[in-house]
Short mmCIF file of C-alpha atoms and ligand atoms in Angstrom, two decimals:
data_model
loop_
_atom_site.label_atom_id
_atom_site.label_comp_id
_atom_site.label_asym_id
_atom_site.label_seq_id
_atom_site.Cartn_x
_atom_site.Cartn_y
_atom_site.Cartn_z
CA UNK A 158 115.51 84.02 94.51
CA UNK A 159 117.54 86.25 97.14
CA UNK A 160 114.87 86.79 99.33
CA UNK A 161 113.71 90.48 100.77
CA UNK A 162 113.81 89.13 104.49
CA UNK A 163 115.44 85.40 105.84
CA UNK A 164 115.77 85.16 109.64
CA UNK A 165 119.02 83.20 110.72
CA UNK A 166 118.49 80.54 113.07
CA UNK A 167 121.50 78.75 114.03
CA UNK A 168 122.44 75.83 116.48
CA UNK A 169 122.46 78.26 119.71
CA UNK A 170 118.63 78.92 119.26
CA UNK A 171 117.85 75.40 118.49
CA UNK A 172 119.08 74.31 121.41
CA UNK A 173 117.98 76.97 124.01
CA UNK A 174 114.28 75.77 122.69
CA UNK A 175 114.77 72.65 123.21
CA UNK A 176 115.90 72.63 126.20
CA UNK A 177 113.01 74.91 127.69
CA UNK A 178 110.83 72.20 126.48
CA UNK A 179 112.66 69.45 128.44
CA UNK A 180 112.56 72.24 131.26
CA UNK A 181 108.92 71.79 131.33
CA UNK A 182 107.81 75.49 132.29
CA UNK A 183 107.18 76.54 128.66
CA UNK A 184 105.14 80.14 129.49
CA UNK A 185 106.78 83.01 131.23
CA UNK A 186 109.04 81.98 133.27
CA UNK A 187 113.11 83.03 134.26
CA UNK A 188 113.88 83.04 130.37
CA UNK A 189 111.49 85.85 130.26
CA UNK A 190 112.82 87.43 133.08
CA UNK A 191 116.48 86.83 131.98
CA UNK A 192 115.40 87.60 128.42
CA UNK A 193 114.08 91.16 129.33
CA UNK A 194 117.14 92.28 131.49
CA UNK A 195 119.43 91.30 129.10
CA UNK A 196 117.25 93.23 126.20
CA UNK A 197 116.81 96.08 129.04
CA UNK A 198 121.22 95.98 129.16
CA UNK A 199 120.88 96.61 125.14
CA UNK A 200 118.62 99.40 125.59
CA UNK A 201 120.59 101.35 128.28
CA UNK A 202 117.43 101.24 130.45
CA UNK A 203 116.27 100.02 133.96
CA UNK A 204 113.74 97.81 132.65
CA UNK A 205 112.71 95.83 129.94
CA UNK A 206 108.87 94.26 129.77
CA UNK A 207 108.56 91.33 127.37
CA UNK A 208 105.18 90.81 125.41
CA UNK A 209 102.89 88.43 123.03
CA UNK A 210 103.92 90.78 120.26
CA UNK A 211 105.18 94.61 119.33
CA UNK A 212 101.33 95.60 118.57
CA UNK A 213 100.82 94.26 122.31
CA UNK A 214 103.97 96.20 123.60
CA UNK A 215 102.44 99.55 121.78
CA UNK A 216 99.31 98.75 123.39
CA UNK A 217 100.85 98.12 126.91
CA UNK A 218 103.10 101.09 126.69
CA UNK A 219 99.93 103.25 126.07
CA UNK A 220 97.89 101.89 128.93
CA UNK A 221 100.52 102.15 130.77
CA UNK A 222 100.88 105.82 130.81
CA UNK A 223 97.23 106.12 131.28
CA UNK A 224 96.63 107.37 128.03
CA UNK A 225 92.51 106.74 126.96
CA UNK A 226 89.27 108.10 125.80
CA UNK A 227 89.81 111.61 124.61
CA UNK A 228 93.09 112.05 124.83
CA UNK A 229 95.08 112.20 121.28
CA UNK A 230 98.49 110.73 120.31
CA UNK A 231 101.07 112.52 117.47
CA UNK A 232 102.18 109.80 115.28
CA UNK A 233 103.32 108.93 111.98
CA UNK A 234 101.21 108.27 108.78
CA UNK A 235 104.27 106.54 107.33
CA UNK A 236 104.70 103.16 109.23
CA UNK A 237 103.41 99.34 109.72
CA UNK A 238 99.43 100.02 110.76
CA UNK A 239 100.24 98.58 114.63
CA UNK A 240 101.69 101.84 115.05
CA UNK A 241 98.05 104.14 114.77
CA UNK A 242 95.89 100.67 115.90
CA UNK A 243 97.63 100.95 119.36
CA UNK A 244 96.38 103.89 119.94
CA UNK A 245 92.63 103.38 118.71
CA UNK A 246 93.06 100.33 121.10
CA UNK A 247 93.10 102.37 124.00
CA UNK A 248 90.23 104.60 122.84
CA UNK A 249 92.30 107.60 121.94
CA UNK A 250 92.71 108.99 118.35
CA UNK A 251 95.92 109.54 116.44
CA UNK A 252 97.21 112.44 114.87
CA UNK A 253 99.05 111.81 111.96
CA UNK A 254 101.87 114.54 111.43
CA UNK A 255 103.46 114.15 107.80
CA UNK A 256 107.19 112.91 107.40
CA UNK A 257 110.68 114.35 105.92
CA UNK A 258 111.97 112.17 103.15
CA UNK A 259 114.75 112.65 103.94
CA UNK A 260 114.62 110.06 106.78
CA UNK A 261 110.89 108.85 106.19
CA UNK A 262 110.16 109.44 109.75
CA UNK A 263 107.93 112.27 111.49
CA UNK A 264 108.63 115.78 110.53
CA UNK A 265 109.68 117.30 113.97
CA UNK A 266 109.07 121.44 112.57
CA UNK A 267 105.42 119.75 112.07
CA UNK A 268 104.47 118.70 115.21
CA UNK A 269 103.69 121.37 117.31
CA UNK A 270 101.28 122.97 114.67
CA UNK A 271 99.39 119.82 115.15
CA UNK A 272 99.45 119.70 119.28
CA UNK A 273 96.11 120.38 120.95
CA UNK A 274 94.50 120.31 124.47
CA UNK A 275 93.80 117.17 124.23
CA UNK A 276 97.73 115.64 123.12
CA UNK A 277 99.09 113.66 125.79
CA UNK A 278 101.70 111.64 124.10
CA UNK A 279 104.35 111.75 120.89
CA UNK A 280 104.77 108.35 119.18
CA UNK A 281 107.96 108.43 117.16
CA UNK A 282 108.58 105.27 114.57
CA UNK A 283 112.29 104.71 113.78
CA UNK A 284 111.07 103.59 110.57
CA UNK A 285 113.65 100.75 108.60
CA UNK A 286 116.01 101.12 111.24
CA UNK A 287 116.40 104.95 111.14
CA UNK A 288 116.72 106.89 114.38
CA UNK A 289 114.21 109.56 114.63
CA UNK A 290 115.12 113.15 115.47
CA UNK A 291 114.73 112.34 118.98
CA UNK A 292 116.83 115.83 120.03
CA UNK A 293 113.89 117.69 118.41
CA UNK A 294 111.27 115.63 119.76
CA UNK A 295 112.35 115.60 123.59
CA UNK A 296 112.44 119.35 123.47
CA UNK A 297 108.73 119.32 122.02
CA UNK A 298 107.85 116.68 124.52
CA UNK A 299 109.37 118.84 127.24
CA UNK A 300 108.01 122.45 126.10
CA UNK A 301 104.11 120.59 125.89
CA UNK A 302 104.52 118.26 128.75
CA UNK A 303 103.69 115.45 126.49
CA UNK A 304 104.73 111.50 127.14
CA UNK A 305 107.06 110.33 124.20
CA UNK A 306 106.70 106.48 123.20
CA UNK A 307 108.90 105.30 120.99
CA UNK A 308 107.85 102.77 118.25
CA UNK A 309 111.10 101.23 117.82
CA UNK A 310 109.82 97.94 116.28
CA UNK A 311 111.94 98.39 113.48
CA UNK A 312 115.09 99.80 115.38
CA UNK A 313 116.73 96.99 117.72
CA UNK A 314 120.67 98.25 118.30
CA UNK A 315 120.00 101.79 116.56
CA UNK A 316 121.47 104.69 117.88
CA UNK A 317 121.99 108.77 118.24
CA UNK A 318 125.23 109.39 119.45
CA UNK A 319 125.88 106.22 121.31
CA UNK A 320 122.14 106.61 123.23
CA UNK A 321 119.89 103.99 122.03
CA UNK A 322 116.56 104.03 120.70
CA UNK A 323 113.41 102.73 123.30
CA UNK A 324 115.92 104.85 126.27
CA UNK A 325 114.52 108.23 125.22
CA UNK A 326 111.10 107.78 126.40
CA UNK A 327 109.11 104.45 126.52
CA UNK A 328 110.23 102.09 123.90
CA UNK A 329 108.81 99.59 122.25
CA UNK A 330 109.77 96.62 119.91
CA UNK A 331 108.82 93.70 117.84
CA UNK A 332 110.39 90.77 117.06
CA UNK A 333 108.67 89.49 114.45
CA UNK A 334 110.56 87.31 112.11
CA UNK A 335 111.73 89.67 109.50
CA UNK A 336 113.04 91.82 112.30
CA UNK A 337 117.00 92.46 112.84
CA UNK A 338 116.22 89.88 115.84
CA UNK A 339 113.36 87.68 116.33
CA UNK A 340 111.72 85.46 118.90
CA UNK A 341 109.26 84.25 116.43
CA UNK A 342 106.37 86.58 117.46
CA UNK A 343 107.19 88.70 120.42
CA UNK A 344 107.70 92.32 121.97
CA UNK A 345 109.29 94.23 124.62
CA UNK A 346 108.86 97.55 126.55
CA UNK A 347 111.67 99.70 127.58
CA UNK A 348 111.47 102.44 130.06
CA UNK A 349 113.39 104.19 133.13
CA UNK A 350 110.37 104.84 134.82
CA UNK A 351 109.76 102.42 137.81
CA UNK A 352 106.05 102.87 137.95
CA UNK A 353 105.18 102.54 134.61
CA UNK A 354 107.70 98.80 134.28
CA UNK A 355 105.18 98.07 137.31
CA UNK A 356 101.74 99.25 135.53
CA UNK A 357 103.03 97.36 132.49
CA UNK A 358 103.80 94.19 133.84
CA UNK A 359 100.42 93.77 136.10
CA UNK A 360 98.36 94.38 132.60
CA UNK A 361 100.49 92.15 130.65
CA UNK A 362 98.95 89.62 133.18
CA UNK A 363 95.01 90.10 133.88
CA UNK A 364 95.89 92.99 136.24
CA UNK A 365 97.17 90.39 138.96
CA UNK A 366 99.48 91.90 142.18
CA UNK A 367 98.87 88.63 144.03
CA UNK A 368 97.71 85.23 142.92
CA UNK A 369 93.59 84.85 141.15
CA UNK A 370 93.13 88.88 143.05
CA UNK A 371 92.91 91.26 139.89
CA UNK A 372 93.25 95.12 140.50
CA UNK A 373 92.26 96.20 137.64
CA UNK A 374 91.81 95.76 134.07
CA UNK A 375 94.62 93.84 132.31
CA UNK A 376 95.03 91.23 129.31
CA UNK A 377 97.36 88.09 128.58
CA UNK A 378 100.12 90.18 126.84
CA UNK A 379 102.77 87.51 127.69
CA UNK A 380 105.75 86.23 126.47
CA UNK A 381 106.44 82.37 127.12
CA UNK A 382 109.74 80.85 127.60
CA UNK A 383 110.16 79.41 124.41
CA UNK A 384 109.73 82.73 123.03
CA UNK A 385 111.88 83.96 125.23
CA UNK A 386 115.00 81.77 124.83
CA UNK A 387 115.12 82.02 121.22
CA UNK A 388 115.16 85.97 121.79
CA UNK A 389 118.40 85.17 124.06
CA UNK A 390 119.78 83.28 121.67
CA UNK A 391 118.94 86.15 118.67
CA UNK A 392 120.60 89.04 121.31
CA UNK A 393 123.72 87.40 121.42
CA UNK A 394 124.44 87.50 117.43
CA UNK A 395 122.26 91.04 117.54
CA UNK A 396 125.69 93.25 116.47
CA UNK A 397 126.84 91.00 114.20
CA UNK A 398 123.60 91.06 112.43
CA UNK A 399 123.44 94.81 112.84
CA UNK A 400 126.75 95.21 111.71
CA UNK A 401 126.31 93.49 108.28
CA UNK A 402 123.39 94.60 107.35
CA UNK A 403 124.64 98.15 107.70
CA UNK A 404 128.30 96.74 105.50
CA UNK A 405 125.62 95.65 103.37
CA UNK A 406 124.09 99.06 102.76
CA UNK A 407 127.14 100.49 102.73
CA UNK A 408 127.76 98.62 100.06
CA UNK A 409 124.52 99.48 98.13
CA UNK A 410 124.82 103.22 98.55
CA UNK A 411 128.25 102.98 96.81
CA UNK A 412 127.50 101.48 94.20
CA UNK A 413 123.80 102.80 93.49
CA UNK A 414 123.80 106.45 94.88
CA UNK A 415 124.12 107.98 90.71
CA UNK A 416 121.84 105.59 90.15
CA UNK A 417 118.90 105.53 92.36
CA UNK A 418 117.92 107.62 95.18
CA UNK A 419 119.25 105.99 98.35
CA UNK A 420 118.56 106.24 101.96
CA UNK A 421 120.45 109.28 104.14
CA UNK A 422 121.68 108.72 107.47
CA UNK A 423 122.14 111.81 109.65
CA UNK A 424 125.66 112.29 111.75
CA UNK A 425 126.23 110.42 114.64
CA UNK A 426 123.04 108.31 114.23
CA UNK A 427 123.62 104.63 113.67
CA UNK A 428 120.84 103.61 111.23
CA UNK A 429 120.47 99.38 111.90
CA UNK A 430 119.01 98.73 108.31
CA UNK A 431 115.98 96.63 108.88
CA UNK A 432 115.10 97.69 105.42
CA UNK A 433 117.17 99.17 102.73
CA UNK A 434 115.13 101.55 101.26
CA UNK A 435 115.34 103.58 97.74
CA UNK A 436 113.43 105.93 95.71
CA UNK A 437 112.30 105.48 92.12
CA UNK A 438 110.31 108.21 90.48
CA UNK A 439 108.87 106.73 88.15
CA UNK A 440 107.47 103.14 87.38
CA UNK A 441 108.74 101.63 90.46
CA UNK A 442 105.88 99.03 90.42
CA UNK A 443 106.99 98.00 87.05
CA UNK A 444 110.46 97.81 88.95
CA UNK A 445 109.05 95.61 91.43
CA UNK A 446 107.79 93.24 88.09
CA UNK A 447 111.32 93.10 86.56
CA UNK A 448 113.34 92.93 90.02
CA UNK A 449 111.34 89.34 90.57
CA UNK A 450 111.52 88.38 87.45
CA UNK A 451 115.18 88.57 88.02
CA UNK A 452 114.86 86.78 91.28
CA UNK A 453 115.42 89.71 93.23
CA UNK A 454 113.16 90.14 96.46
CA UNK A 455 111.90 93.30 97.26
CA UNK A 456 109.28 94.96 99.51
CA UNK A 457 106.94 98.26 99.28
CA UNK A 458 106.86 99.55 102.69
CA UNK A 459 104.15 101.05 102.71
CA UNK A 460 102.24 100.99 99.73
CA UNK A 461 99.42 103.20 101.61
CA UNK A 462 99.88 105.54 104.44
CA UNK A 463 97.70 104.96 107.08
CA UNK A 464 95.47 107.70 107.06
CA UNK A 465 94.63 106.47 103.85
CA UNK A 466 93.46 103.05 104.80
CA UNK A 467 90.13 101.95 104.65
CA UNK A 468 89.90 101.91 108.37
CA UNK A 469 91.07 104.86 108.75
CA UNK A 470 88.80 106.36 105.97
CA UNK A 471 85.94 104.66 107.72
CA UNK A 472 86.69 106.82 110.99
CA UNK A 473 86.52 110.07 108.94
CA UNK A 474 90.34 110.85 108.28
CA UNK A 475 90.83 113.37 105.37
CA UNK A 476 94.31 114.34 106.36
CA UNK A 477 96.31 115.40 103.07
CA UNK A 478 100.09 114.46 103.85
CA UNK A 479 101.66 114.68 100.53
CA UNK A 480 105.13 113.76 101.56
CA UNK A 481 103.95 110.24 103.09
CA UNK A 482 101.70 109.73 99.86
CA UNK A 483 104.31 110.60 97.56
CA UNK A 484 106.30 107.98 99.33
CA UNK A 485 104.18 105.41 99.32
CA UNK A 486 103.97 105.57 95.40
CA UNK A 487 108.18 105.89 95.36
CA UNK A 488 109.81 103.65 97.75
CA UNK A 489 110.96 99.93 96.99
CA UNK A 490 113.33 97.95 100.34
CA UNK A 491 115.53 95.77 98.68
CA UNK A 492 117.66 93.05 100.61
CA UNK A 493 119.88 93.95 102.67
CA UNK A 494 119.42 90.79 105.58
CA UNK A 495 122.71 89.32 107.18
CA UNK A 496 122.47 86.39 105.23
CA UNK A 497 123.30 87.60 101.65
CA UNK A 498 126.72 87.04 100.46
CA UNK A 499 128.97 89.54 97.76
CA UNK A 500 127.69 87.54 95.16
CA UNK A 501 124.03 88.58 96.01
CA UNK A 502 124.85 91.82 96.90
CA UNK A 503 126.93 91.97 93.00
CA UNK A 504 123.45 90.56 91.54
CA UNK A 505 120.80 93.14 93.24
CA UNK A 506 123.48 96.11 92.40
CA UNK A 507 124.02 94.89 88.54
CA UNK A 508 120.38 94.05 88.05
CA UNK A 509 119.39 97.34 89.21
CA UNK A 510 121.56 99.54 87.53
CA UNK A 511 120.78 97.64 84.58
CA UNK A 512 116.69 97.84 85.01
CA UNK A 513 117.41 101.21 85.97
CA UNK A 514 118.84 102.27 82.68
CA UNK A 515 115.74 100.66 80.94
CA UNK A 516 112.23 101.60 82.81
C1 PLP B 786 106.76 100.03 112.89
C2 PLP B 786 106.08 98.83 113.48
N1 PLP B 786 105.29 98.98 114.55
C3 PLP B 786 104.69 97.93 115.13
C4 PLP B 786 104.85 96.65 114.64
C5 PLP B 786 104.06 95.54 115.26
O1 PLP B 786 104.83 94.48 115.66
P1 PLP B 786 104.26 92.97 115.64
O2 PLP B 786 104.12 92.55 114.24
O3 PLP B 786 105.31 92.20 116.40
O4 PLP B 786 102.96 92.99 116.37
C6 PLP B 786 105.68 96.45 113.54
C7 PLP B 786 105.96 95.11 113.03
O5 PLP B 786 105.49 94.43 112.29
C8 PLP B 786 106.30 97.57 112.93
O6 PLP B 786 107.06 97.41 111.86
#
């Protein structure tokens, strides 16, 4: 089976665990700290604030803007649920805006239609890798006055014109195993602004300035050192993972573009390729059947917009966004992880073609 995700875990990371366990200070600790300004180096940014998870770093990133009760958040319907659940966390509402498939992120000529009184913030997700139109959605930000968080979960490395993703507003990232880098389960925040690195980091830790005195409010949103070193480990191998899985998709788009409908990536954005996403019309579930059957891997991300979930239904959503629906009944990831060799990538282009030609 070539599998639709595999994270690559060498001798570097084994070793920088174990010898944070023979350290003895296994939570946060200077691997965290180490970790985060290395990741906040990556980013382009002043600072980086490491987390438990990326749904924790979505969550911190809100809070730490102050956003709340009341005040509504412009985000995608097309994206992992974390995305919308951050915000409910934090007692505001999203507003889902629908997406251009052209990219499968937000559709920036929609947003302002949907901005209110109450909007305080844009949430961007550089869905699969994909940059979003972040020209476009500064100058909305701007115009309104709005905060723009990034949900770059997805995104690690990606680029628009040599700026990186999480350095156009407040970033924020997962590194969850499938992820172009992991630390197991873990997150970060990225952001220029000094106050809101400070806000973030003193509610990643029970609201604590000064030892057992708590100013406010805060969680355990922490990263430990474990965590922390395997993440150093992953950042060091981060472009040579980046850059084969986008010679990987390279690959694919040559040699299934007349056959399938393959993903776009604009000028001067660098698209990382965390999935490798196409577009069948018609049957793709059936697809899905005859791709395992074949021992090819593949993923449907998502199968159901948010707005569409249960949850969401529950809270009275009744938002029609028919590009993000048609998606979800269209798009199949196949692999496209550093670790597949030509001969997989020969397999998952013959096997489709051939299925292609038959359902
Ligand atoms: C777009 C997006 N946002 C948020 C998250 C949440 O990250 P985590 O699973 O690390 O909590 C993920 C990852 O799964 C994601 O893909």
């Amino acid at each position: 089976m070539i599998p639709i995700a595999q994270p690559l875990i060498g001798q570097e990371e084994k070793e920088a665990v174990i010898a944070v366990l023979d350290s003895g200070m296994l939570a946060q600790g200077p691997k965290v700290e180490e970790f985060e300004k290395a990741f906040a180096a990556l980013c382009g940014v002043r600072h980086a604030v490491a987390t438990s998870s990326g749904t924790t770093a979505l969550h911190l990133a809100l809070l730490a803007h102050n956003i709340g009760p009341g005040d509504e958040v412009i985000t995608s319907p097309f994206t992992f649920i974390a995305s919308a659940n951050a915000i409910l966390f934090v007692g505001a509402r999203p507003v889902f805006v629908d997406i251009d498939e052209s990219s499968y992120n937000i559709d920036p000529s929609l947003i302002e239609a949907r901005i209110t009184p109450r909007t305080k913030a844009l949430m961007p997700v550089h869905l699969f890798g994909n940059p979003c139109e972040m020209e476009a959605i500064m100058a909305i930000a701007a115009r309104h006055g709005l905060i723009v968080i990034e949900d770059a979960a997805q995104a690690h490395g990606a680029s628009i014109q040599g700026r990186k993703v999480g350095s156009f507003g407040t970033g924020c990232f997962s590194f969850y195993p499938t992820k172009n880098m992991t630390t197991a389960e873990g997150g970060m925040v990225t952001t220029d602004d000094d106050q809101v690195a400070e806000k973030a980091r003193l509610l990643r830790n029970h609201g604590m300035k000064k030892r057992y005195y708590h100013d406010f409010l805060g969680y355990n949103f922490r990263m430990t050192d474990l965590q922390a070193a395997l993440g150093l480990a992953q950042l060091a191998k981060l472009e040579v993972f980046n850059e084969k899985r986008i010679a990987n998709a390279r690959y694919l788009t040559e040699h299934l573009r007349d056959v399938v409908i393959t993903p776009q990536v604009r000028d001067g954005y660098r698209h990382v390729f965390h999935q490798y996403t196409i577009r069948v019309k018609e049957n793709r579930d059936l697809m899905v059947e005859q791709l395992r059957e074949q021992g090819i891997g593949t993923g449907i991300y998502y199968p159901l917009p948010v707005h569409q979930q249960p949850v969401y239904q529950e809270l009275g959503y009744t938002d029609c966004l028919p590009v993000a629906e048609a998606m979800s009944r269209e798009v199949l990831s196949l692999p496209v992880h550093p670790a597949l060799s030509q001969m997989d990538l020969e397999r998952i282009v013959e096997v489709v073609s051939r299925l292609r030609s038959l359902v």
